[in-house]
Coordinates of C-alpha atoms and ligand atoms in Angstrom, one line a residue:
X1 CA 36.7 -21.1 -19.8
X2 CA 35.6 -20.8 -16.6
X3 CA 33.3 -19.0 -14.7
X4 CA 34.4 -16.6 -11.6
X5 CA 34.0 -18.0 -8.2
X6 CA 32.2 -14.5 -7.5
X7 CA 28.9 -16.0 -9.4
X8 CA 29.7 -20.0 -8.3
X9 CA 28.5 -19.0 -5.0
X10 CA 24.9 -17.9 -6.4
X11 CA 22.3 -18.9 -7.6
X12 CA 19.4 -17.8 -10.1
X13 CA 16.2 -16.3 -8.2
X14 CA 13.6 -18.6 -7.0
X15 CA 11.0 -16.3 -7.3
X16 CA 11.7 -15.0 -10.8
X17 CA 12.1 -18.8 -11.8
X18 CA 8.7 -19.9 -10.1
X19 CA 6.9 -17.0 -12.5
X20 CA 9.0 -17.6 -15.5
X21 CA 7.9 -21.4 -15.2
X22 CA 4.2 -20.5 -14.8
X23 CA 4.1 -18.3 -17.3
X24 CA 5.8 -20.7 -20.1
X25 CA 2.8 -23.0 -19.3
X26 CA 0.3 -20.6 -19.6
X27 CA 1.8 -19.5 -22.9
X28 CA 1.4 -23.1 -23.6
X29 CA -2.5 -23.3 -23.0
X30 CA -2.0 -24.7 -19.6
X31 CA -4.6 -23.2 -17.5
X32 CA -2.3 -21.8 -14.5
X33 CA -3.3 -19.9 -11.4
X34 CA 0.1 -18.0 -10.5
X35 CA 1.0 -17.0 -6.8
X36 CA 4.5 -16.5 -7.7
X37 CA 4.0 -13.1 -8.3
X38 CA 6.0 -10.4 -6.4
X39 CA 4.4 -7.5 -7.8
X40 CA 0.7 -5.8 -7.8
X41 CA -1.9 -6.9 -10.3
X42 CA -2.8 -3.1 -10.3
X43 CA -2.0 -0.9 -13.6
X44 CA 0.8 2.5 -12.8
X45 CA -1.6 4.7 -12.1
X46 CA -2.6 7.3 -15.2
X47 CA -0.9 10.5 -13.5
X48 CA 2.4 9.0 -13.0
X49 CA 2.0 7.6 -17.0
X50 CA 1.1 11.1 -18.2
X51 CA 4.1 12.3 -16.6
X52 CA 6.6 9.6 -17.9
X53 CA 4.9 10.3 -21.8
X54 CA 4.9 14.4 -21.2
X55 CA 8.9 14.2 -20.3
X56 CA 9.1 11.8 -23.4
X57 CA 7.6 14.3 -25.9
X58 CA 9.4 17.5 -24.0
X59 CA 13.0 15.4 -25.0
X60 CA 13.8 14.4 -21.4
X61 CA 15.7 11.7 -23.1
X62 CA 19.5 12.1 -22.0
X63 CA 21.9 11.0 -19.5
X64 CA 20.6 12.7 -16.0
X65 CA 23.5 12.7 -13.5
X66 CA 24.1 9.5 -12.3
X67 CA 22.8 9.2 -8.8
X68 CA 19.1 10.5 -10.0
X69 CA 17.7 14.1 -11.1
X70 CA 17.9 16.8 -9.1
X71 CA 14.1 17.1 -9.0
X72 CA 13.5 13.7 -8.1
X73 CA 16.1 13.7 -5.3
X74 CA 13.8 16.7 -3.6
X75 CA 10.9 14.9 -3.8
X76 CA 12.6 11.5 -2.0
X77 CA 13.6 14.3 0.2
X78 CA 10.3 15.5 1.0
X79 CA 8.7 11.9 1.1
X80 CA 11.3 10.8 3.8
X81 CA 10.4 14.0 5.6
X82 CA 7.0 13.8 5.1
X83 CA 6.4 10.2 6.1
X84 CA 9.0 8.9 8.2
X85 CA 10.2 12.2 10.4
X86 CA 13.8 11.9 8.5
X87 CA 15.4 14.9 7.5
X88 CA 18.0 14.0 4.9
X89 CA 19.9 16.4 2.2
X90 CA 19.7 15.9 -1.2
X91 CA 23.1 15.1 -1.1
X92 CA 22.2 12.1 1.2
X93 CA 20.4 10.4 -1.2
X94 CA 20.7 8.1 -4.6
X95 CA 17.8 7.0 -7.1
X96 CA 19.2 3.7 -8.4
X97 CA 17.1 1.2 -10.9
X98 CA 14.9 -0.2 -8.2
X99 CA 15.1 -0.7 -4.9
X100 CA 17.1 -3.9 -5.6
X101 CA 19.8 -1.7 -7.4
X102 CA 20.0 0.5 -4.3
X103 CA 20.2 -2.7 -1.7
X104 CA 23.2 -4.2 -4.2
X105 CA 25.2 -1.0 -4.3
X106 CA 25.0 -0.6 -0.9
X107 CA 26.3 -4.1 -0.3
X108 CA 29.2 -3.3 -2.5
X109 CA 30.1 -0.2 -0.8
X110 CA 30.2 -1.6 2.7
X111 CA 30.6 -5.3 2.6
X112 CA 34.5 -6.8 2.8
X113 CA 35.4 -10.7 2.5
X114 CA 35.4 -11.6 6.2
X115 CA 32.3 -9.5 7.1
X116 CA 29.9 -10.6 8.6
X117 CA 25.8 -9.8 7.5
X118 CA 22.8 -10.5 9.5
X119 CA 19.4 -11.2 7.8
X120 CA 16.5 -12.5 9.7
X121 CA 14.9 -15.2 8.2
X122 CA 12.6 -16.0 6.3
X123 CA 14.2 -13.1 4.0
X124 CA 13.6 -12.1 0.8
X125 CA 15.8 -14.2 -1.4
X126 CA 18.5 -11.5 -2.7
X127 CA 19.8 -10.3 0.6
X128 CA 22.0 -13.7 1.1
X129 CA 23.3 -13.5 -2.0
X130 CA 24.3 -9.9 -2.4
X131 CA 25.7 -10.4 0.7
X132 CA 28.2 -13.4 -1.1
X133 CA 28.8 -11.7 -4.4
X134 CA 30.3 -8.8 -1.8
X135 CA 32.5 -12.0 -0.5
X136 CA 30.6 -11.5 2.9
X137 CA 28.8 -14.0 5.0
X138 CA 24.9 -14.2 5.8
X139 CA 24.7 -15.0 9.2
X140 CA 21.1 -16.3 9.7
X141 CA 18.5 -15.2 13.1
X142 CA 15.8 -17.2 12.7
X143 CA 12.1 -16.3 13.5
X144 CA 9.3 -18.7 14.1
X145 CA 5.3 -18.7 12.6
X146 CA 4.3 -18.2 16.1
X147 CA 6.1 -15.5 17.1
X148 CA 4.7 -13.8 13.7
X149 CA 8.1 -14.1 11.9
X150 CA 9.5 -11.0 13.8
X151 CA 12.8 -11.5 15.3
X152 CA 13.7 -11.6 19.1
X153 CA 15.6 -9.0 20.2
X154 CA 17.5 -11.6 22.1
X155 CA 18.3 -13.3 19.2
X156 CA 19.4 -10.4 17.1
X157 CA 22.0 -9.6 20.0
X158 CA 23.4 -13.0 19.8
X159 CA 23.9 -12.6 16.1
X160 CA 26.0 -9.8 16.5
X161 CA 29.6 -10.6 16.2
X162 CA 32.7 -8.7 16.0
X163 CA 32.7 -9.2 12.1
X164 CA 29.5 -8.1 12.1
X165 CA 28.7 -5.2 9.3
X166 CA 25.7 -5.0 8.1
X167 CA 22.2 -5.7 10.2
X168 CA 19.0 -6.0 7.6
X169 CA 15.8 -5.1 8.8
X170 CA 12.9 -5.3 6.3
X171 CA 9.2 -4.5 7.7
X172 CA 6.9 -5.5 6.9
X173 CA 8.8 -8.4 5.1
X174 CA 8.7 -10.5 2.0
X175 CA 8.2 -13.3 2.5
X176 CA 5.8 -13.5 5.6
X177 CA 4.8 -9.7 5.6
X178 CA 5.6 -9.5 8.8
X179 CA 5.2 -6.0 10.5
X180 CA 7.5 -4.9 13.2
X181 CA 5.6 -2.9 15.9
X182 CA 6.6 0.4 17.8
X183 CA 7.7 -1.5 20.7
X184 CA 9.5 -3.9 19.4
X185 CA 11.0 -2.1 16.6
X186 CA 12.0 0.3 20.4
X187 CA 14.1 -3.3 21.3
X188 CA 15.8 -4.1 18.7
X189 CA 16.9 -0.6 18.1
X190 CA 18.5 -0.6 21.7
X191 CA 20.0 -4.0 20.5
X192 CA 21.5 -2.6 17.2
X193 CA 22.2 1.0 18.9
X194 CA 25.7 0.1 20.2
X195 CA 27.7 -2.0 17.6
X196 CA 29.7 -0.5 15.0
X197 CA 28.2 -1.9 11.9
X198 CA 25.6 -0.5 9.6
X199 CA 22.3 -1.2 9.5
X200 CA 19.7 -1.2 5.9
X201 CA 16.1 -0.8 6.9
X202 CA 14.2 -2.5 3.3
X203 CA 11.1 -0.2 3.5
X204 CA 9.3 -1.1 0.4
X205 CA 6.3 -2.2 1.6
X206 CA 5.5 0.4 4.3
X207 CA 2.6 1.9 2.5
X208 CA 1.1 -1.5 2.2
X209 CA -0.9 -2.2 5.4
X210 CA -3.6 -3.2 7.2
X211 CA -5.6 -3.3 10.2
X212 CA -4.0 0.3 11.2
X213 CA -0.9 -1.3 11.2
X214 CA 1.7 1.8 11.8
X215 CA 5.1 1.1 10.1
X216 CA 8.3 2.9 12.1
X217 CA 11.8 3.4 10.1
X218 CA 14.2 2.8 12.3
X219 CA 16.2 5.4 11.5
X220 CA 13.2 7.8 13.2
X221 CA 14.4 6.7 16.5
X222 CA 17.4 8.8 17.4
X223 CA 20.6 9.9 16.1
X224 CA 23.0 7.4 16.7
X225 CA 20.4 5.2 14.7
X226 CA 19.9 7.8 11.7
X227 CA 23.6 8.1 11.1
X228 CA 23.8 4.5 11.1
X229 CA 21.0 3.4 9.1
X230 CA 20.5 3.4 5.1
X231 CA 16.9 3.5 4.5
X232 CA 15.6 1.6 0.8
X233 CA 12.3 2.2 -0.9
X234 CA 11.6 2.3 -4.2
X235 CA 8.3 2.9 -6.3
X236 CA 7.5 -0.8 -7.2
X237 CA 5.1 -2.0 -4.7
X238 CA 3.6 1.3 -3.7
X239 CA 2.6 2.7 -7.3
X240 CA 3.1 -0.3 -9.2
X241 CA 6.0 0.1 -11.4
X242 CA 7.5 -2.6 -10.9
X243 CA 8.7 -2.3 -14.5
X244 CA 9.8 1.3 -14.3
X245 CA 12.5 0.3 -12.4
X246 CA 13.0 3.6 -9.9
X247 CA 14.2 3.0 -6.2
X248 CA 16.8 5.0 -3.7
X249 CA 18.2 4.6 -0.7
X250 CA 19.4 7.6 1.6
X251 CA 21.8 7.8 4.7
X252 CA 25.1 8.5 5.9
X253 CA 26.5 11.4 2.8
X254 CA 30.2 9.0 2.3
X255 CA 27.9 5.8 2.2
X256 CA 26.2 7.7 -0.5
X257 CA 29.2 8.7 -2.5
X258 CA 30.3 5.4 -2.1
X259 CA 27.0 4.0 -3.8
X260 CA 27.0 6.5 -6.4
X261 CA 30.7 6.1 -7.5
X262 CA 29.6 2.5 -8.3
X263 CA 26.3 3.4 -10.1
X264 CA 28.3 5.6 -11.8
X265 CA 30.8 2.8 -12.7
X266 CA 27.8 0.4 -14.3
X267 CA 24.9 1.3 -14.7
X268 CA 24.6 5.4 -14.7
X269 CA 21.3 7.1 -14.1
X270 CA 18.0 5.5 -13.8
X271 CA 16.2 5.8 -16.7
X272 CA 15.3 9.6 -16.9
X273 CA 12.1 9.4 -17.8
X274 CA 10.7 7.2 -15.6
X275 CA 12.4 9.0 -12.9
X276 CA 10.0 12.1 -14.2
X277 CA 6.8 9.0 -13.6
X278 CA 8.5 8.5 -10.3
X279 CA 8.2 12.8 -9.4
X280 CA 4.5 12.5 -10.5
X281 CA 4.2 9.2 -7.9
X282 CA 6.0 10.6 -4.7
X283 CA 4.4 14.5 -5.4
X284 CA 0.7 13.2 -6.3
X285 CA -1.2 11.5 -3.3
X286 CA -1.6 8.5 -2.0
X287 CA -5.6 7.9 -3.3
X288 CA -4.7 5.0 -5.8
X289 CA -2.5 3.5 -2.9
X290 CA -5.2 3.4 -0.9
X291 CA -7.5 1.7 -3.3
X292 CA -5.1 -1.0 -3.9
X293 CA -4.6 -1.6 0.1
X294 CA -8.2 -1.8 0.4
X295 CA -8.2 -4.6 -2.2
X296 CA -5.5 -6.5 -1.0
X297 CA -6.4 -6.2 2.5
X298 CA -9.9 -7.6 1.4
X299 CA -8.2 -10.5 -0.4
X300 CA -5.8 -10.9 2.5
X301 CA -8.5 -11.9 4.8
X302 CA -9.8 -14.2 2.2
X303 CA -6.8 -16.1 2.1
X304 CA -6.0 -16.4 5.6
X305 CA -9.6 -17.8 6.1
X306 CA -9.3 -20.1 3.7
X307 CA -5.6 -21.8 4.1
X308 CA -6.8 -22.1 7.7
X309 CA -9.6 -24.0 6.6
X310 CA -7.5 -26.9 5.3
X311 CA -6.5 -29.6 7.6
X312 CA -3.1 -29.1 9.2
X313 CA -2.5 -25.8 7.4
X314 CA -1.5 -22.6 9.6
X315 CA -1.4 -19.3 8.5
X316 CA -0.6 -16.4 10.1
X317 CA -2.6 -13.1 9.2
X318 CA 0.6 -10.8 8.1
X319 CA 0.5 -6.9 8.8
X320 CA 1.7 -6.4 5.5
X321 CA 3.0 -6.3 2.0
X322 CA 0.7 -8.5 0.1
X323 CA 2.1 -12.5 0.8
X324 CA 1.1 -14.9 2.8
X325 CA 3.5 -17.8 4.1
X326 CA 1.1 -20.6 5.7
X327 CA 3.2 -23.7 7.5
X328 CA 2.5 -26.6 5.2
X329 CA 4.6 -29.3 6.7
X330 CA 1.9 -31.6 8.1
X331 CA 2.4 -32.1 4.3
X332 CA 6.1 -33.8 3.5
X333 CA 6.6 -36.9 4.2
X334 CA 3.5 -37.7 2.6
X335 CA 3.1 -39.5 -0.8
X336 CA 1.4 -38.9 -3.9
X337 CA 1.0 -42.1 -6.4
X338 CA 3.4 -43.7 -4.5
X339 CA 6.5 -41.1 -5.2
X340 CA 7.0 -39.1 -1.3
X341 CA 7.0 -35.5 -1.2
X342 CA 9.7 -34.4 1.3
X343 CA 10.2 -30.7 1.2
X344 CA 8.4 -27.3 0.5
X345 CA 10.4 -27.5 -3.2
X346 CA 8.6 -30.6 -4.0
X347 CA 5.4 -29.8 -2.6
X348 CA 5.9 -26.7 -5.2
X349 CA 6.5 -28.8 -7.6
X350 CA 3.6 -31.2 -7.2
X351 CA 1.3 -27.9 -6.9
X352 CA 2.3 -26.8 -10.3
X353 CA 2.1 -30.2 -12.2
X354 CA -0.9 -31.5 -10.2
X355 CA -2.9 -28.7 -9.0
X356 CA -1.7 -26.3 -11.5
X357 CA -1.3 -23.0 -9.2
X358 CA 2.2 -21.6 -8.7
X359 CA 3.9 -21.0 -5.6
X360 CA 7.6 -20.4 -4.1
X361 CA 9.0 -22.9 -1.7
X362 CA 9.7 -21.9 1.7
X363 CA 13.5 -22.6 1.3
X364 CA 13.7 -20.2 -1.3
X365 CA 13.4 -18.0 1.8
X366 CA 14.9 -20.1 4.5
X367 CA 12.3 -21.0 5.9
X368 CA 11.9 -25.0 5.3
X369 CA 7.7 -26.4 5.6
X370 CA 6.2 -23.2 4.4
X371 CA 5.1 -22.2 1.0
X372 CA 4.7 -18.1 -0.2
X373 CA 1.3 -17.0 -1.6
X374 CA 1.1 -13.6 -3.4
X375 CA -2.0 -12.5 -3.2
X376 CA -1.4 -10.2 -5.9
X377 CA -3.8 -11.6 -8.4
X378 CA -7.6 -11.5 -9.1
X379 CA -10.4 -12.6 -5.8
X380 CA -11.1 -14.9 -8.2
X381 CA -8.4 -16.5 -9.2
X382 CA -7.4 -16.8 -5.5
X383 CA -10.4 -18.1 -5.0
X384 CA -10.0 -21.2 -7.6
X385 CA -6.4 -21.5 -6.5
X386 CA -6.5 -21.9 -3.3
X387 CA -9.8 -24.9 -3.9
X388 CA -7.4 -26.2 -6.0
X389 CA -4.3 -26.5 -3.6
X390 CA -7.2 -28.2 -1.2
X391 CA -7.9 -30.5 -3.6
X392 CA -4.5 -31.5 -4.0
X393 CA -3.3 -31.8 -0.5
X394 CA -6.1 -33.7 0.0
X395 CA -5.1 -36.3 -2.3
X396 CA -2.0 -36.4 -0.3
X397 CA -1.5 -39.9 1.8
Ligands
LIG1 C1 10.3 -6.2 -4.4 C2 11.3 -6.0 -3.4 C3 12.5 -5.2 -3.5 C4 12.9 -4.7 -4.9 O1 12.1 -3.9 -5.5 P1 12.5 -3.0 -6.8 O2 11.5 -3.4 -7.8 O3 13.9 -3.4 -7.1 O4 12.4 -1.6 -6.4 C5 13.3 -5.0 -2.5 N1 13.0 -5.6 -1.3 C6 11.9 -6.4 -1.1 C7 11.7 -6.9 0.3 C8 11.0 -6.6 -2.1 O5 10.0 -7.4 -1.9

């Protein structure tokens, strides 16, 4: 029997892949330093845990409505008010399982065959396809290494199409961790202000900066722009629960619905008592967060340091999140025992059998000659990885 053309058009996640593939040869003794990873090395901290085991022994076990608890909801509410100047109702907003859920519902709620969706590239690897399994089409604005991967207003204009439905913004970005700036962010919203389309602002990792690097929702800057915008976050990168699976998305009340009559229609609520962890997270400080940022920002500079340090290697210090995404492609063409190397998925490849460190291809992203570093592991195995990805290149001819 076959398959519907709904999933023919995608296909599995490059990123999941890369880290399933590592860890199968760790679980086979191979010694493997993994930089696949997109999500922090850091343990949830204890508060959030306390609060996820104290709703488990009070019998918060049942269905909660589907579109998140009432309490949660209030404290996305106060978060959104809190750190981004957005004053939404409760009724504006949906707690899905992880931002990812949010970002797919939303793309089902909006997205008809025929419309058209822009995503600046590199992206992070779901957005094309969510856009296709909504029968829409990606419609690419490429960004360049030099520019620091943030898109030219210009080019976001042209873009723009009639068919155009959906404009994706996520800053600071996966893959490159690209930071939008005030000003720029002032641009593009002037671009995006007019159309009629919808725009989804991926906000994940705005906690997750450095260098005083001050991340702006879009949505902040005026109304036309907060009616139009559906702002995603989600617990995962900021508190590290990846696992716990809690994100939401808020914006325009039908929109919402919209999302929530769909939730509703697969998946129901979040599970209910990590959505109590997820209270404890948004109500309880930011003192862990900032521990963590000070220890990826430490390991960021490392990094960048040291990719520069290898011959023909660029890297670009990002503003955020906690990847790097250094230009490699001095690199293909170029042979190892004879057999040529001749794009960033080989190079991958070679890197994991040779050199034995993970990393995702470029082109997982869009973004041909680059590879994607998370940084999200120990100094020291960073340390030892990168020396070993040296080593390899060098060996390169
Ligand atoms: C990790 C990530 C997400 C999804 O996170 P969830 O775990 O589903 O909350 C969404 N967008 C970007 C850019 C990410 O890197």
């Amino acid at each position: 029997m076959k398959l519907s053309q709904r999933v023919g058009m995608i296909k599995p996640s490059p990123t999941l892949a890369v880290t399933a593939k590592a860890k199968a040869l760790k679980a086979r003794g191979v010694d493997v330093i993994g930089f696949g990873a997109g999500e922090p090395d850091f343990d949830t901290p204890v508060h959030i845990k306390d609060a996820a085991k104290k709703a488990l022994d009070e019998g918060f076990t049942k269905y909660t409505p589907g579109s998140g608890a009432d309490d949660l909801k209030q404290a996305i509410v106060e978060k959104f008010q809190r750190d981004n100047g957005l004053k939404y109702e409760p009724g504006q907003v949906i707690v899905s399982c992880g931002a990812k859920h949010s970002l797919y519902n939303l793309f089902q709620a909006i997205l008809d065959p025929g419309d058209e969706v822009v995503i600046i590239a590199p992206y992070w690897v779901s957005y094309p396809d969510m856009a296709l399994l909504a029968g829409a089409k990606p419609v690419l604005v490429q960004t360049s290494a030099k520019k620091g991967f943030r898109p030219d207003p210009k080019d976001l204009e042209k873009a723009l199409s009639p068919k155009t439905k959906l404009v994706v913004l996520n800053s600071p970005s996966n893959p490159a961790g690209a930071g939008i700036p005030g000003e720029q962010l002032k641009e593009i919203a002037s671009v995006l202000e007019p159309g009629d389309f919808w725009i989804v602002s991926d906000e994940i990792y705005e906690k997750i900066v450095y260098d005083g690097f001050q991340h702006i929702s879009i949505a902040s800057l005026g109304e036309k722009l907060f009616q139009k915008t559906i702002v995603v976050n989600g617990l995962s990168k900021s508190y590290s629960m990846t696992g716990w699976r809690i994100g939401y998305a808020a914006g325009d009340k039908d929109v919402v619905k919209a999302m929530s009559n769909i939730q509703d229609q697969s998946t129901s609520n979040p599970t209910s008592f990590a959505q109590k962890g997820a209270v404890a997270a948004l109500n309880g400080g930011e003192d862990d967060l900032r521990k963590m940022v000070k220890e990826f920002g430490a390991r960021r500079d490392w990094i960048v340091k040291a990719l520069e340090e290898i011959p023909g290697v660029r890297c670009s210090n990002p503003e955020g999140a906690f990847y790097v995404f250094p230009d490699i492609s001095v690199y293909l063409g170029k042979s190892f025992q004879g057999k040529k190397i001749n794009n960033s998925t080989e190079l991958s490849d070679y890197l994991l059998d040779q050199a034995k460190v993970a990393v995702v291809m470029g082109s997982a992203f869009g973004a041909e000659g680059f590879i994607r570093l998370s940084y999200a592991t120990s100094m020291k195995n960073i340390q030892e990885g990168v020396k070993r990805i040296a080593d390899a290149l060098k060996k390169l001819e």
